[in-house]
Every structure is written in C-alpha cells, then in structure tokens.
Amino acid sequence: MILYGKPVADALLDNAASKIDNLAGKTPKLVIITNPNDPASQVYAKNKIKACVLCGINVETIAMPENSTTQQYLNLLAKLNQDKKVTGIIVQLPIHKTADEKIVSSAINKEKDVDGFLKDSYFPPCTPAGIIHMLDFYKGKGFLAGKNAVVIGRSEIVGRPMAKLLLDRDATVTICHSKTENLKDFTKHADVIISAVGKPNFLTSDMVKPNACVIDVGINRVNGKLVGDCDFENLKDLCDITPVPGGVGPMTVATLVHRLPILYQKQLQKEAEHEK
Ligand code: NDP
C-alpha cells in the first residue's frame, strides 16, 4: 500500500479550519522568518503560507537581510514574542550563516513555538508528530505496540524525537546513524522503518522485509527532481511506503498549521487568567 500524506493532511487542515471558524472572527497569526538566500527554505515557507491561508490563518513573512547577526534575529524575536497579535513564530532553517542557529531558534517563547523545537515546547517537532498521526490513520492506533521499529537518523528535529514518540507507543526502537555497523541487519528485521538520512536511493529492497512499513522522510534533489531516501519503485510492491513528494511533507505542514488554533486558545486562556 502507498501511504499518501495528502488525505491525512487534508483532514487535519479541515479540522484546523473548523477550529478557526469557532473562534468567532478572531484569527491566529503566524510569522515566518525567512532566509531569502536559501531556495529550499523559501519553498518550505511557501507551502506553510499556502496551507495557513487555506485555513484562514494570517501569515506574515519577514525576510532577514543578508549578513544579519544573531543580535538582529534576537531583537526581532523579542518584539514578536511580546506582540499579542502573533500566535506562532517559525524561524525557517537554515538561517544566514552570519548568525547562530541554536541561539536564534531557542529564543522563541515556548507559547509561540509552533515547530516544537524547544526542549520544553507544548508539542513535539512537527515531522515525527505528523508521522505518528499518519500511522494512526492508515494502521490504527494500536499498530505500533510491540513492533520492531528502526529509525535511521538521530537529528534533534526528526530522528531523536521520532524514536521517543515510537517508544511512547510501546514499539521496540533502535536508532541507527552514520556510525552504525551492518545497518541491513537492523532494517531487515524491522516492522517499521523511518528513514531520515537525506541520501537518495539509500534504503533499497534488499534491506527491507516483506510487508514492513517504510516511512521516507528524506528530501533530496536529483536532476532537478524531488526524491526521498528510498528506492520507491522497488519497494512499493514489497511493503507499505510513503511517496516523496506527497508523503511525510504534507503531514509536517498540516501538523504545524493544526497547532495554531490550539496555541491561540492557550494564549487567550492565559490572558483571561491574568485579567482575573
Ligand atoms: P540531518 O542531516 O540532521 O541528519 C541526518 C542523519 O542521517 C544523521 O543522524 C546521520 O548520522 C544519518 N546518516 C547519514 N549518513 C548515514 C548512513 N550512511 N547510515 C546511517 N545513517 C546515516 O538531517 P535531518 O534529520 O534534519 O533530516 C533528514 C532528512 O529528512 C533530510 O533529507 C531532510 O531534508 C528531510 N526532512 C524532511 C522533512 C519533511 O517534512 N519531509 C522535515 C525535516 C527533514 P550522524 O548523526 O552519525 O551524522
């Protein structure tokens, strides 16, 4: 079975839109801080803007000028953190090389961290959260319990939080990375494989057991074409697999948009408590 992201993402976006309808004319606002020099980050920002507009969310993009310093980012974030009209803030990575990505990313208020990148954020990062949602949709909520899951990649925004969410669902989890020896020994026994490496044709059919479930997080460009980490053509008849594009990507965006009315209501509640 091909696990398309679009129907799952559309259902999430519909749900977000109806939550916004219930806000009686009040509208959450997302601010995306972009790096106009990075074409990939521009594409990611554009997809988020499109989905927000569809759901009736206001979006503002702020393009940081070339050579922006850490302090310039911090000044802007301090202003946005204080601004009651701003519900969520995204610093679209990568930022300008003249600023420190870690310092900048961690300066967003937890109340406005829609990406879920902060350690104490209300939410886990969007990509792994979206993948769990997708697995629930296609496989049912109890599917992961007792399954042998292999996550390839150990980044802070995909691999590590993915492993935690799988563990929270009672899967038996192995995290593999560039120093893992004999990767195939792990993947070949996995019921679920999450590939978040960023290398085309990395996961091939000889590495996967029949009827496994493969989630391809990778985004790579080959001859101008977008592809994932997996040899999709040879895997699609062997196991369940997400396509690239059209698999995990739409889920990441929809998960993010779905959080905005939730954050908005939390902020309204907090304000009301202050006023008491
Ligand atoms: P990182 O580059 O931060 O992490 C890549 C991981 O892959 C690292 O942990 C690295 O190991 C591991 N790796 C590299 N080579 C090998 C190898 N030969 N064998 C096993 N592991 C290896 O990337 P991200 O986690 O940020 O993203 C991963 C991919 O997912 C990228 O293609 C990115 O574009 C895509 N992505 C897609 C999203 C979506 O919405 N679809 C969202 C976010 C990311 P080590 O730690 O040892 O270096």
XYZ file of N, CA, C and O and ligand atoms in Angstrom, residues 44 127 152-160 176-180 183 195-199 202 216-220 229 248-250 252-253, ligand 1:
184
model
N 9.797 25.690 1.512
C 9.124 25.206 2.730
C 8.195 26.286 3.271
O 7.066 26.017 3.673
N 7.448 17.005 12.233
C 7.612 15.864 11.315
C 7.344 14.530 12.019
O 6.493 13.758 11.562
N 16.359 5.580 11.173
C 17.701 5.865 10.647
C 17.863 7.386 10.635
O 17.136 8.087 9.929
N 18.801 7.867 11.438
C 18.990 9.313 11.618
C 18.740 9.669 13.074
O 17.840 9.109 13.708
N 19.570 10.587 13.605
C 19.455 10.923 15.033
C 19.460 12.437 15.256
O 20.014 12.932 16.239
N 18.887 13.179 14.308
C 18.859 14.637 14.481
C 17.870 15.014 15.585
O 16.998 14.232 15.952
N 18.030 16.263 16.075
C 17.164 16.760 17.161
C 15.735 16.981 16.681
O 14.809 16.979 17.485
N 15.569 17.233 15.363
C 14.215 17.580 14.900
C 13.473 16.412 14.254
O 12.269 16.473 14.102
N 14.197 15.358 13.879
C 13.500 14.201 13.288
C 13.826 12.902 14.052
O 12.972 12.354 14.747
N 15.051 12.416 13.920
C 15.389 11.071 14.405
C 15.115 10.855 15.888
O 14.396 9.925 16.276
N 15.681 11.720 16.732
C 15.534 11.509 18.192
C 14.092 11.634 18.668
O 13.593 10.737 19.359
N 19.535 4.132 14.344
C 20.775 3.918 13.582
C 21.279 5.263 13.059
O 20.511 6.210 12.924
N 22.559 5.330 12.769
C 23.168 6.585 12.313
C 24.396 6.268 11.468
O 24.623 5.092 11.142
N 25.186 7.293 11.156
C 26.273 7.067 10.194
C 27.364 6.119 10.723
O 28.143 5.585 9.941
N 27.409 5.925 12.033
C 28.447 5.023 12.587
C 27.899 3.610 12.824
O 28.630 2.741 13.290
N 26.642 3.387 12.528
C 26.057 2.059 12.722
C 26.722 1.049 11.782
O 26.835 1.315 10.583
N 24.058 -1.921 8.937
C 22.710 -1.336 9.029
C 21.623 -2.318 8.589
O 20.550 -2.411 9.204
N 13.141 6.410 7.658
C 14.427 6.816 7.097
C 14.516 8.338 7.031
O 13.794 8.984 6.282
N 15.407 8.897 7.843
C 15.598 10.365 7.878
C 17.077 10.650 7.731
O 17.748 11.104 8.661
N 17.588 10.367 6.543
C 19.026 10.438 6.292
C 19.370 11.613 5.370
O 20.279 12.402 5.635
N 18.628 11.720 4.267
C 18.936 12.770 3.307
C 19.898 12.280 2.238
O 20.772 13.033 1.792
N 19.736 10.989 1.839
C 20.562 10.452 0.748
C 19.670 9.669 -0.196
O 19.002 8.716 0.239
N 18.993 5.383 -0.674
C 19.738 4.878 0.484
C 19.149 3.547 0.984
O 19.868 2.600 1.273
N 9.396 7.357 4.512
C 10.541 8.027 3.881
C 10.481 9.530 4.189
O 9.667 10.268 3.633
N 11.349 9.963 5.090
C 11.356 11.383 5.494
C 12.269 12.203 4.570
O 12.079 13.407 4.404
N 13.230 11.563 3.966
C 14.262 12.268 3.196
C 13.716 13.164 2.091
O 12.701 12.856 1.462
N 14.382 14.283 1.910
C 14.073 15.155 0.766
C 15.391 15.425 0.057
O 16.311 16.017 0.628
N 15.485 14.942 -1.169
C 16.716 15.115 -1.954
C 16.340 15.568 -3.357
O 15.252 15.262 -3.840
N 14.653 9.068 0.460
C 15.829 8.233 0.746
C 15.667 6.825 0.169
O 16.632 6.059 0.156
N 5.373 12.335 3.711
C 5.590 12.986 5.007
C 5.495 14.522 4.909
O 5.003 15.174 5.838
N 5.937 15.084 3.785
C 5.964 16.546 3.638
C 4.637 17.223 3.966
O 4.587 18.117 4.823
N 3.522 16.818 3.315
C 2.238 17.457 3.622
C 1.823 17.280 5.082
O 1.161 18.145 5.652
N 3.891 17.226 7.684
C 4.656 18.175 8.506
C 3.955 19.541 8.492
O 3.752 20.163 9.529
N 3.550 19.948 7.291
C 2.901 21.265 7.145
C 1.549 21.277 7.875
O 1.241 22.207 8.635
P 20.436 15.574 9.491
O 21.420 15.789 8.410
O 20.450 16.419 10.699
O 20.529 14.034 9.965
C 20.792 13.009 9.081
C 21.027 11.745 9.874
O 21.325 10.701 8.979
C 22.209 11.854 10.860
O 21.825 11.425 12.135
C 23.283 10.954 10.240
O 24.067 10.273 11.189
C 22.412 9.952 9.489
N 23.179 9.331 8.417
C 23.929 9.928 7.459
N 24.522 9.003 6.680
C 24.155 7.790 7.165
C 24.472 6.450 6.806
N 25.273 6.173 5.780
N 23.923 5.464 7.536
C 23.073 5.719 8.570
N 22.773 6.978 8.961
C 23.305 7.996 8.271
O 19.013 15.635 8.764
P 17.517 15.834 9.335
O 17.226 14.838 10.386
O 17.258 17.258 9.591
O 16.710 15.457 8.016
C 16.852 14.197 7.395
C 16.202 14.233 6.026
O 14.818 14.490 6.184
C 16.708 15.333 5.094
O 16.666 14.861 3.781
C 15.705 16.455 5.280
O 15.624 17.295 4.141
C 14.440 15.661 5.451
N 13.382 16.336 6.200
C 12.126 16.199 5.703
C 11.067 16.773 6.357
C 9.708 16.599 5.789
O 8.785 17.278 6.223
N 9.520 15.668 4.860
C 11.244 17.550 7.592
C 12.601 17.540 8.078
C 13.634 16.955 7.393
P 25.123 11.043 12.171
O 24.271 11.630 13.263
O 26.025 9.967 12.652
O 25.797 12.088 11.348
